[in-house]
Every structure is written in C-alpha cells, then in structure tokens.
mmCIF file of C-alpha atoms in Angstrom:
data_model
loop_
_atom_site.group_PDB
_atom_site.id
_atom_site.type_symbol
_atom_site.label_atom_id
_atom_site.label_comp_id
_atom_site.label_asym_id
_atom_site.label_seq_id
_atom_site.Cartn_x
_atom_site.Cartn_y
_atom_site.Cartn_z
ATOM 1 C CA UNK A 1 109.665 120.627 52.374
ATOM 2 C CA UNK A 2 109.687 123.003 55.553
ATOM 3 C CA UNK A 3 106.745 123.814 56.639
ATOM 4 C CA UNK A 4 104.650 124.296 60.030
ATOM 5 C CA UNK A 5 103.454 120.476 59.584
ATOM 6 C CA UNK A 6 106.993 119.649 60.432
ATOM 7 C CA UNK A 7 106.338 120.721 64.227
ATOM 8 C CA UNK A 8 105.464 117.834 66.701
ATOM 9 C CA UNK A 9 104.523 117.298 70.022
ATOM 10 C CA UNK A 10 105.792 113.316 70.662
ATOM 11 C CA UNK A 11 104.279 111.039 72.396
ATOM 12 C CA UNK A 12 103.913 107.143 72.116
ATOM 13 C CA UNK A 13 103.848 103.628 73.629
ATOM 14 C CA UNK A 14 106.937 102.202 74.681
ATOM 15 C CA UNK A 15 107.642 98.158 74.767
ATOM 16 C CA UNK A 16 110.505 96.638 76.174
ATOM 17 C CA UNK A 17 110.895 92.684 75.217
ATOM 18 C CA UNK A 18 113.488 90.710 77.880
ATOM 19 C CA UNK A 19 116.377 89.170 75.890
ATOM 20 C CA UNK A 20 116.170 85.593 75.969
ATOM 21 C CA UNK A 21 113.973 82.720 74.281
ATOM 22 C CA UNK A 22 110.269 82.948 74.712
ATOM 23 C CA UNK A 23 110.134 86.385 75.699
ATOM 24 C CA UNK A 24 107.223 88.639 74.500
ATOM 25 C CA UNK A 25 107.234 92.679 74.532
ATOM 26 C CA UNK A 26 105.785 94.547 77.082
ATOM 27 C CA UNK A 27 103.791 97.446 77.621
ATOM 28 C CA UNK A 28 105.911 99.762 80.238
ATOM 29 C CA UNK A 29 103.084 102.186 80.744
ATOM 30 C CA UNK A 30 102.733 105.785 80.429
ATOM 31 C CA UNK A 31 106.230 106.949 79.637
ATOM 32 C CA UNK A 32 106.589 110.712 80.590
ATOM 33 C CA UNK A 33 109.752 111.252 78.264
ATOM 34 C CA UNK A 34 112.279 109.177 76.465
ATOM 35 C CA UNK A 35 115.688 110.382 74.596
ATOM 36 C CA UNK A 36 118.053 108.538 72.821
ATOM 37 C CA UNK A 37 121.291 110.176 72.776
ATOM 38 C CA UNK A 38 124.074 108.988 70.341
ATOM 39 C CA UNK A 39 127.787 109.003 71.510
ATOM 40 C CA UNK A 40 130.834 109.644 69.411
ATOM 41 C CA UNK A 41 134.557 110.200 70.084
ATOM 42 C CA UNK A 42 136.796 111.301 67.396
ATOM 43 C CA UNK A 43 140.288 110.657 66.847
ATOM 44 C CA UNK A 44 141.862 113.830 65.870
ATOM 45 C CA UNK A 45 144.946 113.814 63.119
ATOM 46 C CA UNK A 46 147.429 116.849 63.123
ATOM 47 C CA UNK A 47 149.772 117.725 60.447
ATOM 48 C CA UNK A 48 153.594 118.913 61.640
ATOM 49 C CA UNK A 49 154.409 120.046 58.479
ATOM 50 C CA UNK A 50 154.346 123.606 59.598
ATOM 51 C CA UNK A 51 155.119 126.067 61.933
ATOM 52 C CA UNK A 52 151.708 125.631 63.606
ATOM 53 C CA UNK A 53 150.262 122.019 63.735
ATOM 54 C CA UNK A 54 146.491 121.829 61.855
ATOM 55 C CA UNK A 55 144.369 119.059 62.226
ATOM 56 C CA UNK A 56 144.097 117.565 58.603
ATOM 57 C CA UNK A 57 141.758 114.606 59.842
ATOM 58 C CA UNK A 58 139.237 113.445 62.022
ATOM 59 C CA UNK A 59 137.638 110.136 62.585
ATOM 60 C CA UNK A 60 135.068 108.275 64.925
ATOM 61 C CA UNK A 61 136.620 106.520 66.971
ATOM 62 C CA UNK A 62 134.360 105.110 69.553
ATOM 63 C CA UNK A 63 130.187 104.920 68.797
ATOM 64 C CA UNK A 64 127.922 104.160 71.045
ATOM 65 C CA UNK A 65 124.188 105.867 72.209
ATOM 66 C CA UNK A 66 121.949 105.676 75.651
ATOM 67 C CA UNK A 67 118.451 105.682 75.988
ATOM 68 C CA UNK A 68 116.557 107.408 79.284
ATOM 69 C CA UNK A 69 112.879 106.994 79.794
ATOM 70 C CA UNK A 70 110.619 108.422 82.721
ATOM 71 C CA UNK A 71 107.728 106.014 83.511
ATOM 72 C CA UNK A 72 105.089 107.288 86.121
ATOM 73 C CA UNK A 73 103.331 103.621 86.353
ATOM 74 C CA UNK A 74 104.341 102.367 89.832
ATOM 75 C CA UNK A 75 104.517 98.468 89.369
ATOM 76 C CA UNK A 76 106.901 96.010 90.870
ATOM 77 C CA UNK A 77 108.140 94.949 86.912
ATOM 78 C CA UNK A 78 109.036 98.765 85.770
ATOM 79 C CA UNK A 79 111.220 99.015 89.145
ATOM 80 C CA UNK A 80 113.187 96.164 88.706
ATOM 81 C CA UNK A 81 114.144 97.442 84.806
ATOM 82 C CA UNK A 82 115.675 100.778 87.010
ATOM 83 C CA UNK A 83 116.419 99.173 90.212
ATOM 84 C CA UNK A 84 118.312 95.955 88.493
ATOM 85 C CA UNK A 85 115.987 93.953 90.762
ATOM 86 C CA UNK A 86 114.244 90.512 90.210
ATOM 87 C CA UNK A 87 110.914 89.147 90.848
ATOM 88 C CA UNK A 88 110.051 86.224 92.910
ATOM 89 C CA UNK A 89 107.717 83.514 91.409
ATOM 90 C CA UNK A 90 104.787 84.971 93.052
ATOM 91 C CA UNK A 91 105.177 88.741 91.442
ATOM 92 C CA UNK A 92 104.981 90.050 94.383
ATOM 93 C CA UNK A 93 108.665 90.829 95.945
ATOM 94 C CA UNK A 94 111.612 92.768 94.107
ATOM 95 C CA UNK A 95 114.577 91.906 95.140
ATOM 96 C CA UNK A 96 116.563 95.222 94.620
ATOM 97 C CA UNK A 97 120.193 95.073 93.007
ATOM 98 C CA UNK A 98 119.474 91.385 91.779
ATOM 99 C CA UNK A 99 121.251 91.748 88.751
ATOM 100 C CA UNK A 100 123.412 94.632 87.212
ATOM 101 C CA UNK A 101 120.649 95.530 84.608
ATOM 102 C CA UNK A 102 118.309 94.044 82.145
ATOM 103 C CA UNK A 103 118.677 93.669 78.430
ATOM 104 C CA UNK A 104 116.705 93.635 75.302
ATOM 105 C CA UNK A 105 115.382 95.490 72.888
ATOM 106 C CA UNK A 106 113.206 98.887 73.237
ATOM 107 C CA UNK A 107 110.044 99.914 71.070
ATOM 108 C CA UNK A 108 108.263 103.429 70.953
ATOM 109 C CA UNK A 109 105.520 103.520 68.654
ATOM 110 C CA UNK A 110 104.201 107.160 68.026
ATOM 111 C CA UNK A 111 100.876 108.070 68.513
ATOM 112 C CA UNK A 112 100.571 111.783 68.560
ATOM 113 C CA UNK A 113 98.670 114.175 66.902
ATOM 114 C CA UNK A 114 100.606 116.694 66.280
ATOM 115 C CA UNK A 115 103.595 116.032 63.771
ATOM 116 C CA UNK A 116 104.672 113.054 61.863
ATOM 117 C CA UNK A 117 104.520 109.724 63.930
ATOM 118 C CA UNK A 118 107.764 107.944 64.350
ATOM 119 C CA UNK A 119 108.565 104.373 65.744
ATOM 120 C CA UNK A 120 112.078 103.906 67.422
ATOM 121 C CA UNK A 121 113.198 100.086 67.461
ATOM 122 C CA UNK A 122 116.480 99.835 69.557
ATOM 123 C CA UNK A 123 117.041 96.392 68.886
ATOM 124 C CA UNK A 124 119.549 95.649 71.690
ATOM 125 C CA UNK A 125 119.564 98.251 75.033
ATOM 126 C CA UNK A 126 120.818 97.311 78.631
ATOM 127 C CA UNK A 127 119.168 98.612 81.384
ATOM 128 C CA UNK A 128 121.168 99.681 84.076
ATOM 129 C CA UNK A 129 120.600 99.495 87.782
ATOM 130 C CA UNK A 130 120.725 102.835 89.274
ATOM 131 C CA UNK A 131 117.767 104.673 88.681
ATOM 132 C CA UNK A 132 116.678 107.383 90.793
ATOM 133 C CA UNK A 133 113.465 107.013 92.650
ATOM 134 C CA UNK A 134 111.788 108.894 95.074
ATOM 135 C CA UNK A 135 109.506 107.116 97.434
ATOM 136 C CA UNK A 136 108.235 110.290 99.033
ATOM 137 C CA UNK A 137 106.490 112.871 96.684
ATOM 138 C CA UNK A 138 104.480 115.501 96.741
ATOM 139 C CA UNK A 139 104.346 115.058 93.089
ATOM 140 C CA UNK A 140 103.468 111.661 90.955
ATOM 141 C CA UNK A 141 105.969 108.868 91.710
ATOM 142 C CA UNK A 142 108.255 108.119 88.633
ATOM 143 C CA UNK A 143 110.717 105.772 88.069
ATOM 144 C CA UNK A 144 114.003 107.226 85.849
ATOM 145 C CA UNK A 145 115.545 104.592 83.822
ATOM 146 C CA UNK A 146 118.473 104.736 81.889
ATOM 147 C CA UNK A 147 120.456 102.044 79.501
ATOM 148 C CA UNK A 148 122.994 101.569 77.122
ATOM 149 C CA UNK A 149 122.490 100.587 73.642
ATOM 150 C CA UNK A 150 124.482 97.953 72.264
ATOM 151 C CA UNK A 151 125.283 97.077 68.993
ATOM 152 C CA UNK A 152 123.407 94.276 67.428
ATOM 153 C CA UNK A 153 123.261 92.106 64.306
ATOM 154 C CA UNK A 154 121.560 92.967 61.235
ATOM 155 C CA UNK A 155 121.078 95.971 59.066
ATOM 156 C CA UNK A 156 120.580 98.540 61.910
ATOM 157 C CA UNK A 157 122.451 97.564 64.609
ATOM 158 C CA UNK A 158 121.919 101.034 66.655
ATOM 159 C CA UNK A 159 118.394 100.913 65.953
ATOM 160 C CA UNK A 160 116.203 102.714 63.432
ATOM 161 C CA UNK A 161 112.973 105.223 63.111
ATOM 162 C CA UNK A 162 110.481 105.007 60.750
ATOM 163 C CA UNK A 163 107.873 107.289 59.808
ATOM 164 C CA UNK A 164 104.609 105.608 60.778
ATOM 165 C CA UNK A 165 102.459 108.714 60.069
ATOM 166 C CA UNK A 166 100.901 106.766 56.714
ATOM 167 C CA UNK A 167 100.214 103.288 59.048
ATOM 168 C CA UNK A 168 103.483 101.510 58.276
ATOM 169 C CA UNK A 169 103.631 98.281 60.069
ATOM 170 C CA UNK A 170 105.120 98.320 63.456
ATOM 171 C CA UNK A 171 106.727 94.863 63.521
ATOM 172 C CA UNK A 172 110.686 94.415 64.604
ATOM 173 C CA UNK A 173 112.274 95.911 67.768
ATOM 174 C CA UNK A 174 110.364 95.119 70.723
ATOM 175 C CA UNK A 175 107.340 93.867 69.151
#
C-alpha cells in the first residue's frame, strides 16, 4: 500500500566472504554508499513488411549487474579489495596490483531506522582492481570499490533482497 512508511533512508553492514574453502565473511567497515546496478542489452527485431520498418520484438540479450561501494575505514585488507593487492603473511604490506581483483560473495544487512530494512546477498561479485583513492585529503580518506557480479548457481544467481524489517534471518550470501 503507498504510504509515507514506504520512504527510507538506507544504511547497513556490508560483509564480503573471499571465494575459496575455509573462508569466513568479513566486516568491511563503515560503508558510505553502495549501488547495485543491473545491466541489460536488448536485441531489437524489425519487421520489413512495410514501407517503414517497426520493431515487432525485443529481447535481452546480454544480463549482467555491478556493484560500487565507498568504504571510509582505512585498513590494509579494504585496499587490497580496490587496489587488487595482496597481503604478506605478516598483515602488514599490500602489494598493489597483485592480482586482477578479488571474488566472492557480498552481504548488506540493513539496519536503518527509517524505512523497511533490506538485506542484499550477491552471491558471486568480482572485485576489480582500479579503485580510485586519494592519499591526500582535506576530507576523510575513502576507498571506491567497484565489481562485477557474476552469475552463480542456485535459485538466485544475481543475488536477492529480502525484507528483514520483521527479523528474518540473515543467513546466505556473505554470511
């Protein structure tokens, strides 16, 4: 029903759990935005029946979606997700442009109080190297990462939201 409950102001606690066996979800921090923006090309169909062609059909013939995510928590792990950069044994030097990106699966869990709370599981997301990061600011330092979501097994292989506003369980996704 519409209605001024309908309004929100989002904001959440996003997870991000390494693909790979044994790996557990973490806890990116304070995460100053987040989209998720699906992708789809059509294939156009025109009739030449007549004088003037007119598109009788269209279907999709590409899918796919991003995700981009601002994190303002400054630590050596949330630069290598944007700076596709790996972490020595002692935690303690990145090694920028390590790999080409990192992949798993994203979680944000809503926690706001204004408007229904909704969880996002992306259940398989690359991060890509190439994030933009200034390391001289008058402002707080923030780390822009972007990825691209890839399709996975199982019944919502571009990911799924829930309404958690009731206190649904938050399990799947990135844990």
């Amino acid at each position: 029903m519409a209605g001024t409950d309908n309004y929100s102001i989002l904001k959440g606690i996003v997870s991000f759990t390494p693909a790979g066996t044994g790996a557990t979800a973490r806890d990116l921090g304070n995460c100053t935005a987040l989209t998720y923006q699906p992708s789809v090309e059509y294939l156009d169909h025109y009739s030449s029946r007549s004088g003037v062609k007119a598109k009788d059909k269209s279907v999709a013939s590409q899918v796919g979606a991003t995700v981009a995510f601002t994190l303002d928590e400054f630590t050596l792990e949330n630069l290598a997700l944007g700076l596709g950069g790996i972490l020595d044994a002692s935690k303690k030097v990145l090694t920028i442009l390590g790999t080409d990106g990192v992949e798993g699966a994203l979680k944000v869990v809503g926690t706001n109080d204004v408007g229904r709370r909704l969880q996002l599981d992306v259940p398989s997301v690359k991060l890509k190297a190439g994030s933009s990061v200034g390391f001289i600011t008058d402002e707080w330092a923030e780390i822009e990462i972007e990825g691209e979501v890839q399709r996975a097994d199982g019944a919502f292989p571009w990911g799924k939201i829930t309404d958690i506003t009731d206190g649904l369980p938050t399990e799947g996704g990135a844990g």
